[in-house]
C-alpha positions as a printed NumPy array, in Angstrom:
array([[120.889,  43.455, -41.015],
       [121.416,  41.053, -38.154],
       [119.241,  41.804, -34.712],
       [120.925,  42.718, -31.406],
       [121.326,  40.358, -29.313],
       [118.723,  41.899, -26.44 ],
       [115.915,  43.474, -28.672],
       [114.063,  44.801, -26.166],
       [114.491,  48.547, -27.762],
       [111.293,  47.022, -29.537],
       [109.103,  46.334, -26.304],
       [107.626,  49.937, -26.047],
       [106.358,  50.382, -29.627],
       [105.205,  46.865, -29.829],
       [103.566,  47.273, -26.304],
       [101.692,  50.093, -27.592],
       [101.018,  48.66 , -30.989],
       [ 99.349,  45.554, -29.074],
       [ 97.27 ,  47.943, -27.21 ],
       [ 95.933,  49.903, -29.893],
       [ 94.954,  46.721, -31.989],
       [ 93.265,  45.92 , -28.556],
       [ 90.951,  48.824, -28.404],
       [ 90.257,  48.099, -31.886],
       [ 88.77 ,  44.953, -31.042],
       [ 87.011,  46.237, -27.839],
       [ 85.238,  48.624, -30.146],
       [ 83.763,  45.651, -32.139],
       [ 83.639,  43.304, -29.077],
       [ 81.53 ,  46.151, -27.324],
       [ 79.237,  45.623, -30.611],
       [ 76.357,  43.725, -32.501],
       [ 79.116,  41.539, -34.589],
       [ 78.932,  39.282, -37.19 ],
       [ 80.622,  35.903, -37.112],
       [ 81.672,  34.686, -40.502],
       [ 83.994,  31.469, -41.048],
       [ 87.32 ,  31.062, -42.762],
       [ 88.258,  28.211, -45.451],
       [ 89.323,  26.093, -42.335],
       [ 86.051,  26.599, -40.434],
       [ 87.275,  28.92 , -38.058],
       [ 85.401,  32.098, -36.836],
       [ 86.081,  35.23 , -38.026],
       [ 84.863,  39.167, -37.017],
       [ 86.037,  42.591, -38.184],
       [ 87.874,  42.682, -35.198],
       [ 90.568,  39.822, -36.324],
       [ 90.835,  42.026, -39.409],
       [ 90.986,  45.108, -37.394],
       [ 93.616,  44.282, -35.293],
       [ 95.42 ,  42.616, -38.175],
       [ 95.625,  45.729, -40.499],
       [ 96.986,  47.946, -36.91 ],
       [ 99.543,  45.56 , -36.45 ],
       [101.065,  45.367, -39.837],
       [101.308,  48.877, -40.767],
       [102.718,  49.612, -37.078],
       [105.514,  46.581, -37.355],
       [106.261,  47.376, -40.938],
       [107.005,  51.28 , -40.012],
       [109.51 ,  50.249, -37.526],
       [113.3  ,  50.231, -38.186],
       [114.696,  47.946, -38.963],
       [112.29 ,  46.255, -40.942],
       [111.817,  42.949, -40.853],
       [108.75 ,  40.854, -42.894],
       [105.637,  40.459, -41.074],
       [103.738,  37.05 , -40.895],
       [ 99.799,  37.285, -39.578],
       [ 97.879,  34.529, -38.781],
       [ 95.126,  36.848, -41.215],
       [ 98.096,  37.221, -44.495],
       [ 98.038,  35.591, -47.601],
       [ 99.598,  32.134, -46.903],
       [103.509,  32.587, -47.96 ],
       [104.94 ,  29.763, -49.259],
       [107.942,  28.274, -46.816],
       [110.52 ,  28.992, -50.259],
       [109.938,  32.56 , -49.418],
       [109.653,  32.361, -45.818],
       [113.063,  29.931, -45.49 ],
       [114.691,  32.873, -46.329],
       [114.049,  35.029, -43.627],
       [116.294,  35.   , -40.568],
       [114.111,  37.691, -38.631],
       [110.725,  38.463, -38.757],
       [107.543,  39.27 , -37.063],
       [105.02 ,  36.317, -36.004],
       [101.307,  37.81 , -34.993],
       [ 98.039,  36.401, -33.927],
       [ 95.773,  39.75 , -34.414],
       [ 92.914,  38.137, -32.127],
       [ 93.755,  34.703, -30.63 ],
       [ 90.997,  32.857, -29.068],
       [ 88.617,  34.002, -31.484],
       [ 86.216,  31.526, -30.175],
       [ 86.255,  33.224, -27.155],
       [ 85.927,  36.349, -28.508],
       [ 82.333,  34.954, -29.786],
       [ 81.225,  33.83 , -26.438],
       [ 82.51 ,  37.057, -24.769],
       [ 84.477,  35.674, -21.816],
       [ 87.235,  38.401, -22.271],
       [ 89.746,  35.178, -22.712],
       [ 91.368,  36.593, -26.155],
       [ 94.654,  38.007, -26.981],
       [ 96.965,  40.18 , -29.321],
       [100.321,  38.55 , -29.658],
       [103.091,  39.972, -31.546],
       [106.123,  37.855, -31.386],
       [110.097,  38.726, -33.112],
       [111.386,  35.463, -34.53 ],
       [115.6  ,  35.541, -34.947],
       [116.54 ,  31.756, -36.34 ],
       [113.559,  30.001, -35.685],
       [113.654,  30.956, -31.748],
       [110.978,  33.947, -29.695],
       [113.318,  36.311, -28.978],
       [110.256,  39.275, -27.741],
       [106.849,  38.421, -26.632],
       [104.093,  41.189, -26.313],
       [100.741,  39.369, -25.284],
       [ 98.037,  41.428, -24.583],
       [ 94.44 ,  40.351, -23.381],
       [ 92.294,  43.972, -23.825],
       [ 88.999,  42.887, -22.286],
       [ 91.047,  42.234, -18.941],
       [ 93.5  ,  45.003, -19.877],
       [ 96.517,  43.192, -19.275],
       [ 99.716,  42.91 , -20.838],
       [102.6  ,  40.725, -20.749],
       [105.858,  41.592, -22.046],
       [109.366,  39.968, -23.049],
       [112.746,  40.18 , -24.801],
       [116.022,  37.954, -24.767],
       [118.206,  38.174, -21.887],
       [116.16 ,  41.271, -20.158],
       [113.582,  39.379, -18.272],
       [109.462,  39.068, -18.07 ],
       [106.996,  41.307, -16.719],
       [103.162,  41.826, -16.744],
       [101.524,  45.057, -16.539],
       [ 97.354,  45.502, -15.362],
       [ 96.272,  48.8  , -16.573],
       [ 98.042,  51.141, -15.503],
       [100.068,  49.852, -12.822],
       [103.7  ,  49.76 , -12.721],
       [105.21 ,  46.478, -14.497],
       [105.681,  43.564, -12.377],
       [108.52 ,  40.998, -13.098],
       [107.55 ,  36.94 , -13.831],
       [109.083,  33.643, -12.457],
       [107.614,  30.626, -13.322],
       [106.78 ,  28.034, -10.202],
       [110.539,  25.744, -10.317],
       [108.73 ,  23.423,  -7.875],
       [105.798,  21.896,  -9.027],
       [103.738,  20.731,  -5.851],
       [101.986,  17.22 ,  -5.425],
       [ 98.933,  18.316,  -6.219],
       [ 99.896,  19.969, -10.026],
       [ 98.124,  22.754, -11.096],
       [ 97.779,  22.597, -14.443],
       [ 95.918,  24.683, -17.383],
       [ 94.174,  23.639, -20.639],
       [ 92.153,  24.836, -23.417],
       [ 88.377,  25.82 , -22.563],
       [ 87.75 ,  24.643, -26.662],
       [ 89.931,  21.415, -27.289],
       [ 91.145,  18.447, -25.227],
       [ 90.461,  14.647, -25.909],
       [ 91.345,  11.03 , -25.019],
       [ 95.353,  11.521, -25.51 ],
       [ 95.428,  14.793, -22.966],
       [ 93.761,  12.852, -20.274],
       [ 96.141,  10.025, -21.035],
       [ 98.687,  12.495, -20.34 ],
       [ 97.194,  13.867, -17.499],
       [ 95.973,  10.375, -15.928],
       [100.095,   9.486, -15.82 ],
       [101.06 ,  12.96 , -14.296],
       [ 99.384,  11.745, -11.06 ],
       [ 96.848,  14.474,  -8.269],
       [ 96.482,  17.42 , -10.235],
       [ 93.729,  20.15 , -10.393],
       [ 92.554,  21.346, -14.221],
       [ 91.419,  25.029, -14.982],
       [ 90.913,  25.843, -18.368],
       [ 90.878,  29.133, -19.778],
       [ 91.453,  30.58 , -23.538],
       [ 93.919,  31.953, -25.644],
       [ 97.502,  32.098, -25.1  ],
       [ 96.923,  33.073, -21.696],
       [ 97.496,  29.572, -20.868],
       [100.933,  30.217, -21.118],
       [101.506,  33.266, -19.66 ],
       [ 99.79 ,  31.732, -16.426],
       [102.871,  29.074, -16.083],
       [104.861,  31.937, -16.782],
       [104.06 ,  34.128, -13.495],
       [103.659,  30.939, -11.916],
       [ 99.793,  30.315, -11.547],
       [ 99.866,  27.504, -12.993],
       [102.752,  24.552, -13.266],
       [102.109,  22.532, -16.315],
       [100.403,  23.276, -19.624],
       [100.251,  19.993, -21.976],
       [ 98.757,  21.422, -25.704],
       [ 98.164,  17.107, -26.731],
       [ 96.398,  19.337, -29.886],
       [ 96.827,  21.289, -33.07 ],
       [ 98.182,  24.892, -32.437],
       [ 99.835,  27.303, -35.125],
       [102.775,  29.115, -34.647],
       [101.335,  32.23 , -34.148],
       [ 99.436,  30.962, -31.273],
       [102.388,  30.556, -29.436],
       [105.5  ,  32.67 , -29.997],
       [105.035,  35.776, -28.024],
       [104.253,  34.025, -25.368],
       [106.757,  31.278, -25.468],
       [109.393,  34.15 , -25.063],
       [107.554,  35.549, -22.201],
       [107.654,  31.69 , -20.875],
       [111.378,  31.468, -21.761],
       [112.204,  34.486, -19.992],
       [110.633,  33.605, -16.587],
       [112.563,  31.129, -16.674],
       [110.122,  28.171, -18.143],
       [110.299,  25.846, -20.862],
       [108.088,  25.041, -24.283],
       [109.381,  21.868, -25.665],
       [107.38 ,  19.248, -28.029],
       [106.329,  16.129, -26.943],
       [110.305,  14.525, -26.816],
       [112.098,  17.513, -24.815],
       [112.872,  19.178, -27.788],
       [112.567,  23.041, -27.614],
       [109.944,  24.357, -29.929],
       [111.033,  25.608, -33.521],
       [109.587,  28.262, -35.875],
       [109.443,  28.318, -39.355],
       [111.563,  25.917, -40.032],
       [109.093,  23.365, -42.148],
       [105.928,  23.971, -44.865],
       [103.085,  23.76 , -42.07 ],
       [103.064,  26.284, -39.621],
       [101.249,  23.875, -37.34 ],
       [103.386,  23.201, -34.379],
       [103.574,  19.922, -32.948],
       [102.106,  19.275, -29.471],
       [104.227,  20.507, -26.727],
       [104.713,  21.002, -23.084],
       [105.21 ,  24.466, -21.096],
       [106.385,  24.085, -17.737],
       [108.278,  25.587, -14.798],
       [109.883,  23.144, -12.822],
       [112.935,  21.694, -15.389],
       [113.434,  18.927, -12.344],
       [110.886,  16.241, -13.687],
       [110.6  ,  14.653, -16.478],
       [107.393,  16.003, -18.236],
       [108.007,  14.406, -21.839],
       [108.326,  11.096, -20.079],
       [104.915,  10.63 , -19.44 ],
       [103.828,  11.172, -23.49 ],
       [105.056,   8.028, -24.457],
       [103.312,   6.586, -26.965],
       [101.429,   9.743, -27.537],
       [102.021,  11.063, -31.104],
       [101.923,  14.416, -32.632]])
């Protein structure tokens, strides 16, 4: 069954989906917790798993149906996932590691893939009870608590001085490269896919990931990016695809607001 064109008939279930994953997790975060570690070394609590199992059974009882891919499933070979031209892309908990050190910096994203392009973006950061929302041709918007929705426009003129955001738990030699050729800017880091979402209402002009990132780190709020009016491209100006190889590793990339300069210009000879 092929998607409308402006799926945003999916933004209120999804928003409320994302929210009740996100108590679930406050209800562990609030908790004594147990960290264990995944085959990759990566943290994991109940509350990944928690917010995992809410998600799925909410996203698979909506119609249409489309297949659901969680950073927490059984890895799906690309043979079965090649097939599908729509589907849903979740991170149940990203920025686990933050989770662990309790800065509030995580996220629930739930992302709607149509041929290999974000086309809704439901990010949702429950310790800060926040929520940013998305879908194809209707616009972003953030919501805090309660509050009436506000809409999101990235910053289209990026100042001398850049402000630009990066990871509190990864950076390295070839990002300050990067950010040594950019010329005056001012780094805050924060967590999670947050990162994003801060070029998207325009806190923030420039987010260079020169670093390993899944897919489901980055979809919902690519769309939310996309529809302020943004850009996420890789490395050569190229926008960024899903599923469309074996690894769901994406390659580094570049989220920005101001489309005048030439961002991928100063990676050269920076791989990845």
């Amino acid at each position: 069954m092929p998607i409308r064109k402006e799926p945003s008939h999916f933004l209120e279930p999804v928003i409320a989906l994302a929210k009740e994953a996100g108590r679930r997790i406050m209800e562990i975060y609030e908790s004594d917790f147990r960290v264990g570690v995944k085959e990759d070394n990566s943290p994991l609590t109940a509350a990944d798993l928690a917010s995992h199992h809410c998600l799925v059974e909410g996203l698979e009882a909506l119609r249409p149906a489309y297949p659901v891919l969680s950073e927490e499933s059984k890895a799906l070979p690309f043979e079965t996932r090649s097939a599908w031209e729509t589907y849903w892309l979740i991170d149940p908990l990203d920025g686990t590691k933050e989770f662990v050190k309790r800065n509030g910096e995580f996220t629930v994203n739930v992302a709607l893939i149509h041929r290999h392009l974000p086309v809704l973006g439901v990010v949702y950061a429950p310790a800060k009870d926040l929520c940013y929302f998305a879908s194809e041709g209707c616009g972003a918007f953030h919501q805090a608590g309660g509050a009436e929705p506000g809409s999101l426009h990235v910053w289209t003129q990026a100042p001398h001085r850049l402000r630009v955001v990066g990871s509190r738990s990864h950076g390295g030699e070839a990002l300050d490269l990067y950010l040594s050729r950019v010329g005056e800017h001012e780094l805050v880091s924060i967590g999670s896919s947050l990162k994003l979402c801060w070029v998207a209402e325009g806190s923030a002009d420039l987010y260079p990931r020169i670093g390993l990132t899944s897919e489901w780190d980055t979809a919902a709020a690519h769309c939310v990016v996309k529809e302020a009016g943004g850009q996420v491209t890789d490395l050569a100006g190229r926008p960024l695809l899903y599923n469309t190889k074996e690894s769901l590793l994406n390659p580094y990339f570049l989220v920005f607001g101001d489309k005048s300069r030439d961002w991928s210009g100063y990676a050269a000879g920076i791989e990845g």
